[in-house]
PDB file of C-alpha atoms (C1' of nucleotides) in Angstrom:
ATOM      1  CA  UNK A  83      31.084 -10.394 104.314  1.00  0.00           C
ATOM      2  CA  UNK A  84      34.374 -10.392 105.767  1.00  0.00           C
ATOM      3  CA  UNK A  85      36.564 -12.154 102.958  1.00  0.00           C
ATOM      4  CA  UNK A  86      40.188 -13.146 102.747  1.00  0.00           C
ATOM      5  CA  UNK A  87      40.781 -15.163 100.059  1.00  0.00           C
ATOM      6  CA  UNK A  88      40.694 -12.986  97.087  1.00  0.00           C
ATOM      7  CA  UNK A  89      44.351 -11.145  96.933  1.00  0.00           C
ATOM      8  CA  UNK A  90      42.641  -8.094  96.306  1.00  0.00           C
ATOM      9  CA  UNK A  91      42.474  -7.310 100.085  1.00  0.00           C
ATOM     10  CA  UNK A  92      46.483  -6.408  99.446  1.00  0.00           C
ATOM     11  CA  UNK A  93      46.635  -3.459  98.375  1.00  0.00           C
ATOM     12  CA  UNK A  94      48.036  -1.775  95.305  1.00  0.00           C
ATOM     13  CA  UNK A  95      52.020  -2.393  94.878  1.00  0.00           C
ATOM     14  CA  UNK A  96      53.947   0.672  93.890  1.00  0.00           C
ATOM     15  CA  UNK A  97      54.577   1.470  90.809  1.00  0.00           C
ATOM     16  CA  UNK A  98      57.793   2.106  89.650  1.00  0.00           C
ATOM     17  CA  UNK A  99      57.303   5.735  89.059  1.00  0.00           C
ATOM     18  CA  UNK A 100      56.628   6.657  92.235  1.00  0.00           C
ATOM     19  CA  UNK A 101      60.366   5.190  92.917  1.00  0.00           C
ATOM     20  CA  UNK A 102      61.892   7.953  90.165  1.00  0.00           C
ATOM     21  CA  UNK A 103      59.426  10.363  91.209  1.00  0.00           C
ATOM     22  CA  UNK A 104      60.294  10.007  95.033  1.00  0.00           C
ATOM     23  CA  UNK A 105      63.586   8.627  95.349  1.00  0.00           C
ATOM     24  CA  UNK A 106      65.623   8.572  92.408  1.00  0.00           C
ATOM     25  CA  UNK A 107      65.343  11.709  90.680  1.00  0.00           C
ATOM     26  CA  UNK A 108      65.460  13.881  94.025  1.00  0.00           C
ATOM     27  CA  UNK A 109      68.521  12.037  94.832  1.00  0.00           C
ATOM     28  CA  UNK A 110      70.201  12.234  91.971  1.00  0.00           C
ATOM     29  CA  UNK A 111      69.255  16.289  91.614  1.00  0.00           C
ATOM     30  CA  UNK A 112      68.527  16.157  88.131  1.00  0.00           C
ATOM     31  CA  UNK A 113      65.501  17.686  85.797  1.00  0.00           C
ATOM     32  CA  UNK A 114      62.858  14.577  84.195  1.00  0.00           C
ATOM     33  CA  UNK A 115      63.846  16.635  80.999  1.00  0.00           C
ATOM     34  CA  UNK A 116      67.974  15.791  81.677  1.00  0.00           C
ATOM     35  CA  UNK A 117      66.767  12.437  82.430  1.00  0.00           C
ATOM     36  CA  UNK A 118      64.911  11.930  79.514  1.00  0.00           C
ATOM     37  CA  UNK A 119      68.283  12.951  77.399  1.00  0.00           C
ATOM     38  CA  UNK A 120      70.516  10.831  78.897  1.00  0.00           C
ATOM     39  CA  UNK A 121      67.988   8.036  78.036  1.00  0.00           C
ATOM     40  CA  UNK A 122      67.271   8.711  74.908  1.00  0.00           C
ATOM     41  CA  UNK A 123      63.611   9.033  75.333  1.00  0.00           C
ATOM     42  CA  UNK A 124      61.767  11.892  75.075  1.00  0.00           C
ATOM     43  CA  UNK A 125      60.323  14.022  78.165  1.00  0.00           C
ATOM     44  CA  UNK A 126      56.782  12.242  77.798  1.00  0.00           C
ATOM     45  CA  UNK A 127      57.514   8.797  78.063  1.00  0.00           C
ATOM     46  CA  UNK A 128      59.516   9.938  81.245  1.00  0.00           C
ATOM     47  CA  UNK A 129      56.596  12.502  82.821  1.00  0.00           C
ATOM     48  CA  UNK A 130      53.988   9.234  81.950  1.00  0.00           C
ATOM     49  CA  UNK A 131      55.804   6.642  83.417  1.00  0.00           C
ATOM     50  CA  UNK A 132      57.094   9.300  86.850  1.00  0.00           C
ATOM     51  CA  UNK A 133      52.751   9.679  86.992  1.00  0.00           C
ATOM     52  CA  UNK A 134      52.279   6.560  86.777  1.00  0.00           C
ATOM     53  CA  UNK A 135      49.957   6.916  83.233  1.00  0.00           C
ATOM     54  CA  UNK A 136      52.284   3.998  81.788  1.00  0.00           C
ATOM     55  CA  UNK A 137      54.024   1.054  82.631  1.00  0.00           C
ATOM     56  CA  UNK A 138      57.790   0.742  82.650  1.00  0.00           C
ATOM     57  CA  UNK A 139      58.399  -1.442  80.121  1.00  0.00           C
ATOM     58  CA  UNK A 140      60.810  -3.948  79.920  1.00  0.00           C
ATOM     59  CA  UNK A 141      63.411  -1.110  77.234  1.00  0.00           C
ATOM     60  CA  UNK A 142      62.975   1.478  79.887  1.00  0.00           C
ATOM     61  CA  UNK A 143      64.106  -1.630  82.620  1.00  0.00           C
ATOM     62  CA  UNK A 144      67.213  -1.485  80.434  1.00  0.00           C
ATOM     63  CA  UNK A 145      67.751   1.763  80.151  1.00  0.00           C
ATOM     64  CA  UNK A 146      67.521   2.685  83.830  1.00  0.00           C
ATOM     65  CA  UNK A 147      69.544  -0.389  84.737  1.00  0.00           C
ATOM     66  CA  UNK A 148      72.278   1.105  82.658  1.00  0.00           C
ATOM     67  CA  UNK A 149      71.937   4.297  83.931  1.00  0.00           C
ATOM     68  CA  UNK A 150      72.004   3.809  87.570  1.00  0.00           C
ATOM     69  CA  UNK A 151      73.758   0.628  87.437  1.00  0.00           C
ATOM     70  CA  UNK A 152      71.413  -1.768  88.857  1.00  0.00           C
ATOM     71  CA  UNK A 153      69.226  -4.369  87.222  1.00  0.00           C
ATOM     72  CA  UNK A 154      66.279  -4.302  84.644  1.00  0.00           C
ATOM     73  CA  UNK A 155      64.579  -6.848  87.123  1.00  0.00           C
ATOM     74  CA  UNK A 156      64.723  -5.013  89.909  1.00  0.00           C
ATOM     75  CA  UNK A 157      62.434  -2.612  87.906  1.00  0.00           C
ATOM     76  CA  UNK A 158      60.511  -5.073  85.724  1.00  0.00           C
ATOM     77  CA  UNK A 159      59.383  -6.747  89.188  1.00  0.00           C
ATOM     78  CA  UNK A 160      57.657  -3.832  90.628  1.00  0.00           C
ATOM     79  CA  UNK A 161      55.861  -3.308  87.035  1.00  0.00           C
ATOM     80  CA  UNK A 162      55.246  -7.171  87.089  1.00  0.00           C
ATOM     81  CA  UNK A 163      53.163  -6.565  90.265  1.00  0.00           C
ATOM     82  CA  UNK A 164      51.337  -3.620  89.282  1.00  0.00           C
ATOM     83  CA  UNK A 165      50.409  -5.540  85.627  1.00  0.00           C
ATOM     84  CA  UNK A 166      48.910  -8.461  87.659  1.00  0.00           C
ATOM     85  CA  UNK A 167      47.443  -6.638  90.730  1.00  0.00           C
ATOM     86  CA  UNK A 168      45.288  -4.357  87.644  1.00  0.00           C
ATOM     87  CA  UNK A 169      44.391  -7.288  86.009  1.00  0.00           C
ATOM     88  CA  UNK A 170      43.581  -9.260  89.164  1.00  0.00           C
ATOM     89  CA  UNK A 171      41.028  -6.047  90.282  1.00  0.00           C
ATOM     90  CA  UNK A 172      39.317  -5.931  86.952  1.00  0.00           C
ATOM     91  CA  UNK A 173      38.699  -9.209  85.300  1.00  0.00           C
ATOM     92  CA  UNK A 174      38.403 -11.136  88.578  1.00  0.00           C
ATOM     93  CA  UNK A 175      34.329 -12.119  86.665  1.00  0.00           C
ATOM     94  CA  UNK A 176      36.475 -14.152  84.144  1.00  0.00           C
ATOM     95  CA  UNK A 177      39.311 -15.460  86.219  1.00  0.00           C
ATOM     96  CA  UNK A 178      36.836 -16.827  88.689  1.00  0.00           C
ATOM     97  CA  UNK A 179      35.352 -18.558  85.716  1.00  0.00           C
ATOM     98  CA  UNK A 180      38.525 -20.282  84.919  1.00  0.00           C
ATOM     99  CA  UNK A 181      38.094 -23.732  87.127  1.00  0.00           C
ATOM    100  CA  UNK A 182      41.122 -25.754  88.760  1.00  0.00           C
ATOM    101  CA  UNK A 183      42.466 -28.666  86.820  1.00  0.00           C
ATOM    102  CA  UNK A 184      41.586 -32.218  88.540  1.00  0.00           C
ATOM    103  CA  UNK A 185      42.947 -35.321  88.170  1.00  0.00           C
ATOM    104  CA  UNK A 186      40.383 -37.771  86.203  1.00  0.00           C
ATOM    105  CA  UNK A 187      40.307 -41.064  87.764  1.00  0.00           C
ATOM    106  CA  UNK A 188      41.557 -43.437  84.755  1.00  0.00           C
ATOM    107  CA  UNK A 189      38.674 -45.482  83.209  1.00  0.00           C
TER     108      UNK A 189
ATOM    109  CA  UNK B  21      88.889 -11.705  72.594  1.00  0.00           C
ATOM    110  CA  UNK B  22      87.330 -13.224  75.632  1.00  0.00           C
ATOM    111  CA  UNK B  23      84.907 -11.004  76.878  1.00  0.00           C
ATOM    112  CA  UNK B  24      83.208 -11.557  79.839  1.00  0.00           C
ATOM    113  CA  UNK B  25      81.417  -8.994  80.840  1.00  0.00           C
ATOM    114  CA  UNK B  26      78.291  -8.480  78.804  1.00  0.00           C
ATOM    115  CA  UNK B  27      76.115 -10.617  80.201  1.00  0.00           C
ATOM    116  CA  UNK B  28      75.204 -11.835  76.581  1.00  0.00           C
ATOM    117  CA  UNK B  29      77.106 -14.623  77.723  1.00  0.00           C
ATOM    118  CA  UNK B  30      74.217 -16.118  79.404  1.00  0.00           C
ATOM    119  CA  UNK B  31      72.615 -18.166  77.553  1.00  0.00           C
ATOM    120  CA  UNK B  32      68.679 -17.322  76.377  1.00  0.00           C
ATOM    121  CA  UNK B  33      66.198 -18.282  78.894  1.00  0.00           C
ATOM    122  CA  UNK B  34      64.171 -20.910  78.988  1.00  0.00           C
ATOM    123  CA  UNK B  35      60.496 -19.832  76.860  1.00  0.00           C
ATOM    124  CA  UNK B  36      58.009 -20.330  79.699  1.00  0.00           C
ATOM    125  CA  UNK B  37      55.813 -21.619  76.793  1.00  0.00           C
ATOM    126  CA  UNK B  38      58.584 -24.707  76.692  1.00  0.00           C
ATOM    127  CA  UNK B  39      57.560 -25.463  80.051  1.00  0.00           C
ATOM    128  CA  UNK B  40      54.272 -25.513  79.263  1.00  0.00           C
ATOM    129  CA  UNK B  41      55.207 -28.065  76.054  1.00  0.00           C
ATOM    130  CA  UNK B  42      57.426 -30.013  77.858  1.00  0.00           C
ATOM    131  CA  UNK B  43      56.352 -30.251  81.232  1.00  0.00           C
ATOM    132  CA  UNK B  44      52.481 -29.215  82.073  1.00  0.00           C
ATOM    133  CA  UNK B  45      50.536 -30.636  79.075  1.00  0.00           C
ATOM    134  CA  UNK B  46      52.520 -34.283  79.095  1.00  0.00           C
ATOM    135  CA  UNK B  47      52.005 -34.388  82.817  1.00  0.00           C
ATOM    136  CA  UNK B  48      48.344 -33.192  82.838  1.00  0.00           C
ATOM    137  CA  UNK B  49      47.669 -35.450  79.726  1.00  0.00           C
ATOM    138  CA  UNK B  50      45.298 -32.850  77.798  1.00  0.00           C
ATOM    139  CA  UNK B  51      45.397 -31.242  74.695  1.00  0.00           C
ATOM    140  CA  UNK B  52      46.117 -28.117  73.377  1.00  0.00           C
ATOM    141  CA  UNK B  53      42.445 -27.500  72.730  1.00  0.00           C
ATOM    142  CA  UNK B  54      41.156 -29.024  75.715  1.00  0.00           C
ATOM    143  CA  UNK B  55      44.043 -26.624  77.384  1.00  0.00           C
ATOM    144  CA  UNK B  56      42.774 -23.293  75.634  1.00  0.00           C
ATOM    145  CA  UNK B  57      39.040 -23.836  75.895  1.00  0.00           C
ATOM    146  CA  UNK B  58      39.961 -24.530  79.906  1.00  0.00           C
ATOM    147  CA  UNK B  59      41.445 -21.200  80.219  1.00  0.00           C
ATOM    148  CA  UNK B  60      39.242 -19.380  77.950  1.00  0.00           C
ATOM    149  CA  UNK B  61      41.417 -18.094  74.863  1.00  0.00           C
ATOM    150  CA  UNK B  62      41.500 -19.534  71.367  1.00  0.00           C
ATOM    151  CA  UNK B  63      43.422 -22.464  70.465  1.00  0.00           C
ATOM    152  CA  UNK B  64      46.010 -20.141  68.855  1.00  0.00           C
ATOM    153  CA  UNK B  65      46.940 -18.821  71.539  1.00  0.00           C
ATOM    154  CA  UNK B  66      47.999 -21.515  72.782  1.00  0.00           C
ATOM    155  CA  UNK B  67      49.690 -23.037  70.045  1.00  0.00           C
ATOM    156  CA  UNK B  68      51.783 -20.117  69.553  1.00  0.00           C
ATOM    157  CA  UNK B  69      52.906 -19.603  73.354  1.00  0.00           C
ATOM    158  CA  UNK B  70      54.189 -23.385  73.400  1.00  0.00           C
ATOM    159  CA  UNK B  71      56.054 -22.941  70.358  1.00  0.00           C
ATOM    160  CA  UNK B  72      57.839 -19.486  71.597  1.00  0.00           C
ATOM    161  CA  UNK B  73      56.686 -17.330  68.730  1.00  0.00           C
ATOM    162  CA  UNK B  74      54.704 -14.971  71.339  1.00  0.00           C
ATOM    163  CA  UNK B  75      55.347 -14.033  75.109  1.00  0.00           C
ATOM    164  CA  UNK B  76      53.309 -15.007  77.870  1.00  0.00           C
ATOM    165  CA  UNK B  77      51.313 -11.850  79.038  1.00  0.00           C
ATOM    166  CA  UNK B  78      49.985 -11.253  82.326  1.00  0.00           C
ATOM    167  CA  UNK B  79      46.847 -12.385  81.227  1.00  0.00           C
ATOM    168  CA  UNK B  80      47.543 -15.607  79.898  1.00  0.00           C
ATOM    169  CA  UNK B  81      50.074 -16.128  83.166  1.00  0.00           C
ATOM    170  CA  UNK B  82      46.779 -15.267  85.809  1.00  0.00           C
ATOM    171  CA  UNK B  83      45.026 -17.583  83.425  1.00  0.00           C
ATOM    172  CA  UNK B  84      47.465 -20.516  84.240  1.00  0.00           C
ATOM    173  CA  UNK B  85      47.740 -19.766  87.690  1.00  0.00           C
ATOM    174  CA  UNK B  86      44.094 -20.399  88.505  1.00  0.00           C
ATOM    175  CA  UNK B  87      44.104 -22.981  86.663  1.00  0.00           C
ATOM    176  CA  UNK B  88      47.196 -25.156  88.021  1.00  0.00           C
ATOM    177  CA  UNK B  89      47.173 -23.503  91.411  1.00  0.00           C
ATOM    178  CA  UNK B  90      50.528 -21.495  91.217  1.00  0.00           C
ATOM    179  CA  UNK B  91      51.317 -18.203  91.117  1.00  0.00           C
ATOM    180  CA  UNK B  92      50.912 -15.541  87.593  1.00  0.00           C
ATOM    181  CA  UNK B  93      54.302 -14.801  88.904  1.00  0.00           C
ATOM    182  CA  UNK B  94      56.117 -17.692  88.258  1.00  0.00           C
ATOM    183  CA  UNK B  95      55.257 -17.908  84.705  1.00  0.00           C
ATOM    184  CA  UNK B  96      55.916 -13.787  84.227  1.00  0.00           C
ATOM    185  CA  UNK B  97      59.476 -13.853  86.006  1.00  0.00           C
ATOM    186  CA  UNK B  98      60.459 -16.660  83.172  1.00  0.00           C
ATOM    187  CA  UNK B  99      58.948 -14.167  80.316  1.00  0.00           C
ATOM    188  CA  UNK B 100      60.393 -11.202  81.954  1.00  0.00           C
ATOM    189  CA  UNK B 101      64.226 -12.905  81.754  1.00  0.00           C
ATOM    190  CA  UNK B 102      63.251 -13.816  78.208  1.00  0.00           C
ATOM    191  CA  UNK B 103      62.043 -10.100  76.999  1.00  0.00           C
ATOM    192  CA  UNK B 104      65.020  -8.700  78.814  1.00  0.00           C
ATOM    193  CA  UNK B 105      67.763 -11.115  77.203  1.00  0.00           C
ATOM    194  CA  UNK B 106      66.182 -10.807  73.497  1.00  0.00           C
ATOM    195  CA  UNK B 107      66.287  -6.654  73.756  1.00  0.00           C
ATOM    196  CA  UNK B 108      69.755  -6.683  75.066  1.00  0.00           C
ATOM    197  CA  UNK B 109      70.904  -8.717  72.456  1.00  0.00           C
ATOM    198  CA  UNK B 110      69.710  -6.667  69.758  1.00  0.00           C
ATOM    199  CA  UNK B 111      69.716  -3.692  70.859  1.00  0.00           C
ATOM    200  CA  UNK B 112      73.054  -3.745  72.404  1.00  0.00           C
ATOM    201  CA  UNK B 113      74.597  -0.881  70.103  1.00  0.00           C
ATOM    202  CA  UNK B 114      71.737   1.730  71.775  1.00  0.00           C
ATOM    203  CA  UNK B 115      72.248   0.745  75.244  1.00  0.00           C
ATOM    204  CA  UNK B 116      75.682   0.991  75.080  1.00  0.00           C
ATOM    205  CA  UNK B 117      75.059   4.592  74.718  1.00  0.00           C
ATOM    206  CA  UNK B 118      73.492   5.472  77.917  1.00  0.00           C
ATOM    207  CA  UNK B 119      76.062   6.040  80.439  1.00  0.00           C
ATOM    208  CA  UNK B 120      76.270   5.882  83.859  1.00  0.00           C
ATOM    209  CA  UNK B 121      75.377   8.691  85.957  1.00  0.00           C
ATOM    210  CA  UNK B 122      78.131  10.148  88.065  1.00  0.00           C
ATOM    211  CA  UNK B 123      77.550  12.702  90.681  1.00  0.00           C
ATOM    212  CA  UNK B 124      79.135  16.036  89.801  1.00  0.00           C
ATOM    213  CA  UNK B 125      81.411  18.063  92.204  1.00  0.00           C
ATOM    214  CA  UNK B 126      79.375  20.825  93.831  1.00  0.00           C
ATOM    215  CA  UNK B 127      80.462  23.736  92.210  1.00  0.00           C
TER     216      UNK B 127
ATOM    217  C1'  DT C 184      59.383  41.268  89.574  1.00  0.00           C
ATOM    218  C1'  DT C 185      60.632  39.890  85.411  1.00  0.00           C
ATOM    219  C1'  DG C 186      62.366  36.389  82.591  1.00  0.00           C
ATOM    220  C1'  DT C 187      64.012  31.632  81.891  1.00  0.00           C
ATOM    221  C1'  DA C 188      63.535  26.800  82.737  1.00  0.00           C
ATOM    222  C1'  DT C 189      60.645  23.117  83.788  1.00  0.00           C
ATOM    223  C1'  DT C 190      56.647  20.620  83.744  1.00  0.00           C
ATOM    224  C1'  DG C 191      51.911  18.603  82.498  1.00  0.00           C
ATOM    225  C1'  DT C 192      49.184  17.487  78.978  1.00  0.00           C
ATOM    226  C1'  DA C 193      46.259  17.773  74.747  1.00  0.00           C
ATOM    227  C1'  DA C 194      46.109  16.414  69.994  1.00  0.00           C
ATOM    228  C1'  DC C 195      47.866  13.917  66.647  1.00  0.00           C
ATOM    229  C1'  DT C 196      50.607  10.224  64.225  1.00  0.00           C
ATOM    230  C1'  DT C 197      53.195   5.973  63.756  1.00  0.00           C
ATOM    231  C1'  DA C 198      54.519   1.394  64.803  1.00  0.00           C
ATOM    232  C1'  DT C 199      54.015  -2.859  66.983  1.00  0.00           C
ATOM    233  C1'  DA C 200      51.804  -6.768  68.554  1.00  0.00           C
ATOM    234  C1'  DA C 201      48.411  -9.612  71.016  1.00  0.00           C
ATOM    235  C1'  DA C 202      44.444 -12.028  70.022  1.00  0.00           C
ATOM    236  C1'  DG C 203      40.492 -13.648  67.527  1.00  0.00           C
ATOM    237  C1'  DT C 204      38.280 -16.104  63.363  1.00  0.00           C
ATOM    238  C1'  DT C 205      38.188 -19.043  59.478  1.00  0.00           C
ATOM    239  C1'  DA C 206      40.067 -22.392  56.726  1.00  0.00           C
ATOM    240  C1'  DC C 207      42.838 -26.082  55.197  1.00  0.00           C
ATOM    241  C1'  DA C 208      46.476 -29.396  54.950  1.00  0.00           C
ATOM    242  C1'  DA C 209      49.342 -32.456  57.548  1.00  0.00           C
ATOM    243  C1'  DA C 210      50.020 -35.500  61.139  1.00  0.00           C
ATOM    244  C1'  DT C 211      48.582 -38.307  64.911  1.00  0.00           C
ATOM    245  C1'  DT C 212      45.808 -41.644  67.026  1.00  0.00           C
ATOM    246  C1'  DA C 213      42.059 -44.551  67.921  1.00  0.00           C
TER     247       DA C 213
ATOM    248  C1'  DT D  20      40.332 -45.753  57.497  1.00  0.00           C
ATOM    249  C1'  DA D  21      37.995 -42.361  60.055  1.00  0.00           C
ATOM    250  C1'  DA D  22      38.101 -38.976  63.594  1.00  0.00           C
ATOM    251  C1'  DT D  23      40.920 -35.973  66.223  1.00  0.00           C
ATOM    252  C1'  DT D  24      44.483 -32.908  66.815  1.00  0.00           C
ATOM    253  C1'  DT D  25      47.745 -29.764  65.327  1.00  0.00           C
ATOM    254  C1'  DG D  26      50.365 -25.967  62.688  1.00  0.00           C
ATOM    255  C1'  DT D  27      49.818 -22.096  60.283  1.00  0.00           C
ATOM    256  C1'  DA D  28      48.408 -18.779  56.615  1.00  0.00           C
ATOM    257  C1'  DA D  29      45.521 -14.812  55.837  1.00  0.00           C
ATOM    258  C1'  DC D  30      42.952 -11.508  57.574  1.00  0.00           C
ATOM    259  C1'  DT D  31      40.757  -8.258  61.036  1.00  0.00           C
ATOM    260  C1'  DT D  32      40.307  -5.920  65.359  1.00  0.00           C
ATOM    261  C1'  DT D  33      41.964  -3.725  69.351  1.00  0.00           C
ATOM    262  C1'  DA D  34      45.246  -1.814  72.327  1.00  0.00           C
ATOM    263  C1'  DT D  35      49.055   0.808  73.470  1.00  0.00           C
ATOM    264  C1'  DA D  36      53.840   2.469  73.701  1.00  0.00           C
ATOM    265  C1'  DA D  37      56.216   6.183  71.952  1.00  0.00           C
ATOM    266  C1'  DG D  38      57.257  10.220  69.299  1.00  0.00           C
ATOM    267  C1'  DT D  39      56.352  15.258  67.895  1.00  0.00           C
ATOM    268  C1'  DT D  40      54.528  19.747  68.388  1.00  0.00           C
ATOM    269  C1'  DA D  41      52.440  23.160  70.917  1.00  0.00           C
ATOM    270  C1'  DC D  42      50.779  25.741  74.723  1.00  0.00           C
ATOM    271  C1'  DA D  43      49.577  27.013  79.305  1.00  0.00           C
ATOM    272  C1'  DA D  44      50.876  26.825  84.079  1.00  0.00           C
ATOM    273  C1'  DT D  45      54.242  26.750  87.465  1.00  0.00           C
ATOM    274  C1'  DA D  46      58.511  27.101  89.649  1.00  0.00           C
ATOM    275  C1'  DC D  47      62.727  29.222  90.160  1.00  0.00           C
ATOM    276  C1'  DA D  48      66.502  32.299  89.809  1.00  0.00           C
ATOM    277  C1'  DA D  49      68.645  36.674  88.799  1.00  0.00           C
TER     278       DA D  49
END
DNA sequence: TTGTATTGTAACTTATAAAGTTACAAATTA
DNA sequence: TAATTTGTAACTTTATAAGTTACAATACAA
């Protein structure tokens, strides 16, 4: 059965992690432990989130945003898509359940 | 003093559960428990989205979306800007304290 | 190669909050 | 007025983000 419809044929979006894992922390040369400091979180929330074991939630958005200067959106998004794409792929037996409003014709 | 620059001047986002009081349920002429036994959660639910005293998760946001044919992300981007504002403005004293990163000379 | 720094993770605790159920009073509407 | 709908209190259950401590495994640098 060759389907299309079901937006689980796209796959996984990246999670913002793999963003500090790959980009951000090579480029910026520092340790996840330094990181972790100048956040003010401790080492495990950062290894969790850097393997992906956690969502970035919308405090560590902040944080980063005010660390590297750029928005908590821009981070919040990506997790946005991961949240939905995992829910999507998992409960798709009770979304499918969930019928489309119609219109009743007035009596 | 006129400050400008915190973006606390914005003014708090519009509660996608507002949207949901003000706009979907008039328009689709149903009621809240005709709404919630649609989608599948309990009438509470509901009832406390539409009066802003909880967020809209993912899962209530998929809900919707298969339900009045638009996308989970319109209704998360509208809780996203909501979480974001309400933990910068309280928690403005600890975010304050994470500065910038600035690249240090190569010794 | 030895020693220090860094990392991954287990085990545990704490705190928060989403969501359900039941029940009842108030308000709305037919 | 009678039925429906709504708001919410009280309570329980479940999930999970985050912290702390500790230890083993690397990785790295002198």
């Amino acid at each position: 059965m060759t389907m299309q419809s079901l937006r689980s044929n796209k796959r996984k979006p990246t999670h913002p992690g793999a963003i500090l894992r790959e980009d951000i922390l090579p480029e910026l040369g520092i340790t996840q432990t330094d990181l972790a400091d100048r956040l003010k979180v401790s080492r495990r929330t950062i290894s969790e989130i850097i393997h992906e074991r956690r969502p970035l939630t919308a405090d560590m958005a902040i944080r980063l945003a005010h660390f590297l200067d750029t928005t908590p959106e821009s981070w919040l998004n990506m997790q946005q898509a991961v949240d939905i794409w995992e829910l999507q792929n998992g409960n798709d037996k009770l979304y499918k359940n969930i019928k489309k409003f119609v219109y009743e014709a007035a009596a």
